[in-house]
PDB file of C-alpha atoms in Angstrom:
ATOM      1  CA  MET K   1      57.665 -36.501 275.397  1.00 38.00           C
ATOM      2  CA  THR K   2      54.601 -36.139 277.572  1.00 39.00           C
ATOM      3  CA  THR K   3      52.022 -38.909 277.396  1.00 38.00           C
ATOM      4  CA  ALA K   4      48.495 -38.178 278.573  1.00 40.00           C
ATOM      5  CA  THR K   5      45.841 -40.821 279.155  1.00 35.00           C
ATOM      6  CA  THR K   6      42.077 -40.605 279.524  1.00 36.00           C
ATOM      7  CA  THR K   7      39.508 -43.329 279.923  1.00 33.00           C
ATOM      8  CA  ASP K   8      38.522 -42.832 276.282  1.00 39.00           C
ATOM      9  CA  THR K   9      41.707 -42.399 274.262  1.00 39.00           C
ATOM     10  CA  THR K  10      45.400 -41.628 274.555  1.00 39.00           C
ATOM     11  CA  ALA K  11      47.525 -39.071 272.743  1.00 47.00           C
ATOM     12  CA  ALA K  12      51.164 -38.100 273.059  1.00 45.00           C
ATOM     13  CA  ALA K  13      52.150 -34.447 273.177  1.00 43.00           C
ATOM     14  CA  ALA K  14      55.669 -33.669 272.065  1.00 41.00           C
ATOM     15  CA  THR K  15      57.065 -30.688 273.894  1.00 37.00           C
ATOM     16  CA  ASP K  16      60.558 -29.345 274.058  1.00 35.00           C
ATOM     17  CA  THR K  17      61.985 -28.626 277.489  1.00 30.00           C
ATOM     18  CA  THR K  18      61.574 -24.869 277.063  1.00 32.00           C
ATOM     19  CA  ALA K  19      57.801 -25.209 276.591  1.00 34.00           C
ATOM     20  CA  ALA K  20      57.042 -27.379 279.623  1.00 33.00           C
ATOM     21  CA  THR K  21      56.281 -25.611 282.874  1.00 30.00           C
ATOM     22  CA  THR K  22      54.589 -26.192 286.171  1.00 30.00           C
ATOM     23  CA  ASP K  23      54.537 -22.503 287.100  1.00 31.00           C
ATOM     24  CA  THR K  24      50.928 -21.351 287.387  1.00 29.00           C
ATOM     25  CA  ALA K  25      51.951 -17.846 286.296  1.00 33.00           C
ATOM     26  CA  LEU K  26      52.775 -19.230 282.860  1.00 41.00           C
ATOM     27  CA  ALA K  27      49.675 -21.396 282.533  1.00 47.00           C
ATOM     28  CA  ALA K  28      46.323 -20.140 281.257  1.00 59.00           C
ATOM     29  CA  PRO K  29      44.856 -17.530 283.594  1.00 65.00           C
ATOM     30  CA  GLY K  30      42.600 -19.129 286.191  1.00 76.00           C
ATOM     31  CA  LEU K  31      43.432 -22.713 285.213  1.00 80.00           C
ATOM     32  CA  PRO K  32      45.654 -25.085 287.183  1.00 88.00           C
ATOM     33  CA  PRO K  33      48.664 -26.456 285.265  1.00 90.00           C
ATOM     34  CA  SER K  34      47.164 -29.946 285.617  1.00 93.00           C
ATOM     35  CA  ALA K  35      43.973 -29.026 283.694  1.00 94.00           C
ATOM     36  CA  ARG K  36      43.644 -31.307 280.669  1.00 96.00           C
ATOM     37  CA  VAL K  37      43.619 -29.947 277.125  1.00 97.00           C
ATOM     38  CA  GLN K  38      41.366 -32.094 274.948  1.00 97.00           C
ATOM     39  CA  VAL K  39      40.596 -31.995 271.221  1.00 98.00           C
ATOM     40  CA  GLU K  40      37.536 -33.406 269.505  1.00 97.00           C
ATOM     41  CA  THR K  41      38.357 -36.000 266.862  1.00 96.00           C
ATOM     42  CA  ASP K  42      36.180 -38.238 264.730  1.00 94.00           C
ATOM     43  CA  THR K  43      36.111 -40.768 267.591  1.00 94.00           C
ATOM     44  CA  GLY K  44      35.448 -38.376 270.500  1.00 96.00           C
ATOM     45  CA  TRP K  45      37.447 -36.217 272.906  1.00 97.00           C
ATOM     46  CA  THR K  46      41.162 -36.972 273.289  1.00 97.00           C
ATOM     47  CA  THR K  47      43.484 -35.531 275.941  1.00 97.00           C
ATOM     48  CA  VAL K  48      46.636 -34.212 274.272  1.00 97.00           C
ATOM     49  CA  CYS K  49      48.439 -32.473 277.141  1.00 96.00           C
ATOM     50  CA  GLU K  50      48.014 -30.483 280.335  1.00 95.00           C
ATOM     51  CA  VAL K  51      47.742 -26.688 280.402  1.00 94.00           C
ATOM     52  CA  GLY K  52      51.092 -26.611 282.230  1.00 93.00           C
ATOM     53  CA  ASP K  53      52.729 -28.111 279.112  1.00 93.00           C
ATOM     54  CA  LEU K  54      51.815 -24.979 277.136  1.00 94.00           C
ATOM     55  CA  LEU K  55      53.253 -21.478 277.184  1.00 92.00           C
ATOM     56  CA  PRO K  56      51.059 -18.566 276.087  1.00 92.00           C
ATOM     57  CA  GLY K  57      52.064 -17.577 272.570  1.00 92.00           C
ATOM     58  CA  ARG K  58      53.818 -20.885 271.808  1.00 93.00           C
ATOM     59  CA  GLY K  59      52.693 -24.168 270.316  1.00 96.00           C
ATOM     60  CA  VAL K  60      53.393 -27.867 270.765  1.00 97.00           C
ATOM     61  CA  ALA K  61      52.935 -30.813 268.431  1.00 98.00           C
ATOM     62  CA  ALA K  62      50.713 -33.695 269.516  1.00 97.00           C
ATOM     63  CA  LEU K  63      50.150 -37.105 267.984  1.00 97.00           C
ATOM     64  CA  LEU K  64      46.565 -38.343 267.956  1.00 97.00           C
ATOM     65  CA  PRO K  65      45.766 -42.070 268.351  1.00 95.00           C
ATOM     66  CA  ASP K  66      45.173 -42.408 264.579  1.00 95.00           C
ATOM     67  CA  GLY K  67      48.662 -41.026 263.829  1.00 96.00           C
ATOM     68  CA  THR K  68      47.526 -37.514 262.867  1.00 97.00           C
ATOM     69  CA  GLN K  69      49.814 -34.700 263.968  1.00 98.00           C
ATOM     70  CA  ILE K  70      48.186 -31.580 265.365  1.00 98.00           C
ATOM     71  CA  ALA K  71      49.503 -28.246 266.599  1.00 98.00           C
ATOM     72  CA  VAL K  72      48.155 -27.114 269.984  1.00 98.00           C
ATOM     73  CA  PHE K  73      48.388 -23.483 271.081  1.00 97.00           C
ATOM     74  CA  LEU K  74      47.618 -21.387 274.117  1.00 94.00           C
ATOM     75  CA  ASP K  75      47.100 -17.794 273.026  1.00 90.00           C
ATOM     76  CA  ARG K  76      48.113 -14.871 275.215  1.00 86.00           C
ATOM     77  CA  THR K  77      44.545 -14.514 276.543  1.00 87.00           C
ATOM     78  CA  GLY K  78      44.499 -18.137 277.726  1.00 87.00           C
ATOM     79  CA  GLY K  79      42.467 -19.557 274.835  1.00 92.00           C
ATOM     80  CA  ALA K  80      43.434 -23.039 273.653  1.00 95.00           C
ATOM     81  CA  HIS K  81      43.423 -23.888 269.932  1.00 97.00           C
ATOM     82  CA  ALA K  82      44.330 -26.874 267.775  1.00 98.00           C
ATOM     83  CA  ILE K  83      44.868 -27.227 264.028  1.00 98.00           C
ATOM     84  CA  ALA K  84      46.555 -29.755 261.755  1.00 98.00           C
ATOM     85  CA  ASN K  85      50.342 -29.498 262.108  1.00 98.00           C
ATOM     86  CA  ARG K  86      51.107 -29.977 258.382  1.00 98.00           C
ATOM     87  CA  ASP K  87      51.871 -26.811 256.425  1.00 98.00           C
ATOM     88  CA  PRO K  88      49.951 -27.307 253.163  1.00 98.00           C
ATOM     89  CA  PHE K  89      52.357 -25.074 251.229  1.00 98.00           C
ATOM     90  CA  THR K  90      55.505 -27.089 252.022  1.00 97.00           C
ATOM     91  CA  GLY K  91      54.231 -30.436 253.304  1.00 98.00           C
ATOM     92  CA  ALA K  92      56.352 -30.047 256.453  1.00 98.00           C
ATOM     93  CA  TYR K  93      54.878 -30.707 259.895  1.00 98.00           C
ATOM     94  CA  VAL K  94      55.866 -27.358 261.400  1.00 98.00           C
ATOM     95  CA  LEU K  95      52.816 -25.234 262.221  1.00 98.00           C
ATOM     96  CA  SER K  96      53.295 -25.946 265.942  1.00 98.00           C
ATOM     97  CA  ARG K  97      56.528 -23.942 265.711  1.00 97.00           C
ATOM     98  CA  GLY K  98      54.860 -20.932 264.091  1.00 97.00           C
ATOM     99  CA  LEU K  99      54.416 -17.457 265.486  1.00 95.00           C
ATOM    100  CA  LEU K 100      51.072 -16.489 267.020  1.00 96.00           C
ATOM    101  CA  GLY K 101      49.395 -13.194 266.238  1.00 95.00           C
ATOM    102  CA  SER K 102      45.947 -11.765 265.676  1.00 94.00           C
ATOM    103  CA  ALA K 103      44.179 -10.153 262.736  1.00 92.00           C
ATOM    104  CA  GLN K 104      40.907  -8.307 263.270  1.00 91.00           C
ATOM    105  CA  GLY K 105      40.706  -9.790 266.775  1.00 90.00           C
ATOM    106  CA  ARG K 106      41.101 -13.408 265.596  1.00 93.00           C
ATOM    107  CA  PRO K 107      44.158 -15.460 266.598  1.00 95.00           C
ATOM    108  CA  PHE K 108      46.338 -16.962 263.873  1.00 97.00           C
ATOM    109  CA  VAL K 109      49.598 -18.847 263.515  1.00 98.00           C
ATOM    110  CA  ALA K 110      52.142 -17.890 260.850  1.00 98.00           C
ATOM    111  CA  SER K 111      54.005 -20.833 259.378  1.00 98.00           C
ATOM    112  CA  PRO K 112      57.686 -20.711 260.355  1.00 97.00           C
ATOM    113  CA  LEU K 113      58.686 -21.547 256.771  1.00 97.00           C
ATOM    114  CA  LEU K 114      56.875 -19.354 254.239  1.00 96.00           C
ATOM    115  CA  LYS K 115      54.919 -17.237 256.777  1.00 97.00           C
ATOM    116  CA  GLN K 116      51.379 -17.952 255.530  1.00 98.00           C
ATOM    117  CA  ARG K 117      48.899 -17.221 258.327  1.00 98.00           C
ATOM    118  CA  PHE K 118      46.230 -19.712 259.435  1.00 98.00           C
ATOM    119  CA  ASP K 119      43.192 -18.722 261.487  1.00 98.00           C
ATOM    120  CA  LEU K 120      43.233 -20.857 264.644  1.00 97.00           C
ATOM    121  CA  ALA K 121      39.442 -21.117 264.879  1.00 96.00           C
ATOM    122  CA  SER K 122      38.642 -22.068 261.282  1.00 97.00           C
ATOM    123  CA  GLY K 123      41.960 -23.266 259.822  1.00 98.00           C
ATOM    124  CA  ARG K 124      41.487 -20.870 256.884  1.00 98.00           C
ATOM    125  CA  CYS K 125      44.644 -19.454 255.331  1.00 98.00           C
ATOM    126  CA  LEU K 126      44.468 -15.674 255.629  1.00 97.00           C
ATOM    127  CA  ASP K 127      46.838 -15.281 252.664  1.00 97.00           C
ATOM    128  CA  ASP K 128      45.210 -17.708 250.215  1.00 97.00           C
ATOM    129  CA  ASP K 129      41.433 -18.246 250.395  1.00 96.00           C
ATOM    130  CA  ALA K 130      41.694 -21.562 248.548  1.00 98.00           C
ATOM    131  CA  VAL K 131      43.773 -23.199 251.319  1.00 98.00           C
ATOM    132  CA  THR K 132      42.715 -24.472 254.755  1.00 98.00           C
ATOM    133  CA  VAL K 133      44.005 -26.818 257.420  1.00 98.00           C
ATOM    134  CA  ARG K 134      41.746 -28.797 259.725  1.00 98.00           C
ATOM    135  CA  ALA K 135      40.778 -26.959 262.907  1.00 98.00           C
ATOM    136  CA  TYR K 136      39.791 -28.963 265.996  1.00 98.00           C
ATOM    137  CA  ALA K 137      37.353 -28.081 268.766  1.00 98.00           C
ATOM    138  CA  VAL K 138      39.254 -27.750 272.051  1.00 97.00           C
ATOM    139  CA  ARG K 139      38.142 -27.909 275.660  1.00 96.00           C
ATOM    140  CA  VAL K 140      40.159 -27.391 278.828  1.00 95.00           C
ATOM    141  CA  GLY K 141      39.227 -28.747 282.218  1.00 90.00           C
TER     142      GLY K 141
END
């Protein structure tokens, strides 16, 4: 488990050993592996991990200070995204283990269980308009 601390808040990012890297070739293009990935919560910006903890096309789960689980992704173009980790169709906290893709130029994650796709910018389910997950603003720096 990787624990990241800022002067404002602290969050823990859970990564498996295959997702962690310090190789700049695997980090977001143009960003050092030590660049912080932060999400905006109701209480402000929270650091959840470093760019080097993410692999393009893969996700990690992170625990926010209030106990909320989120899924953090680095898409293949280097864009960082965060959504709620709970799959609303099954109740399982698995979206961080989903497969990344794109539809009409917008990145999505497909749940590893029932394969519903969630837009990473809005949280909207692309397969059921009545369902959404929370999407978080993300900044890297």
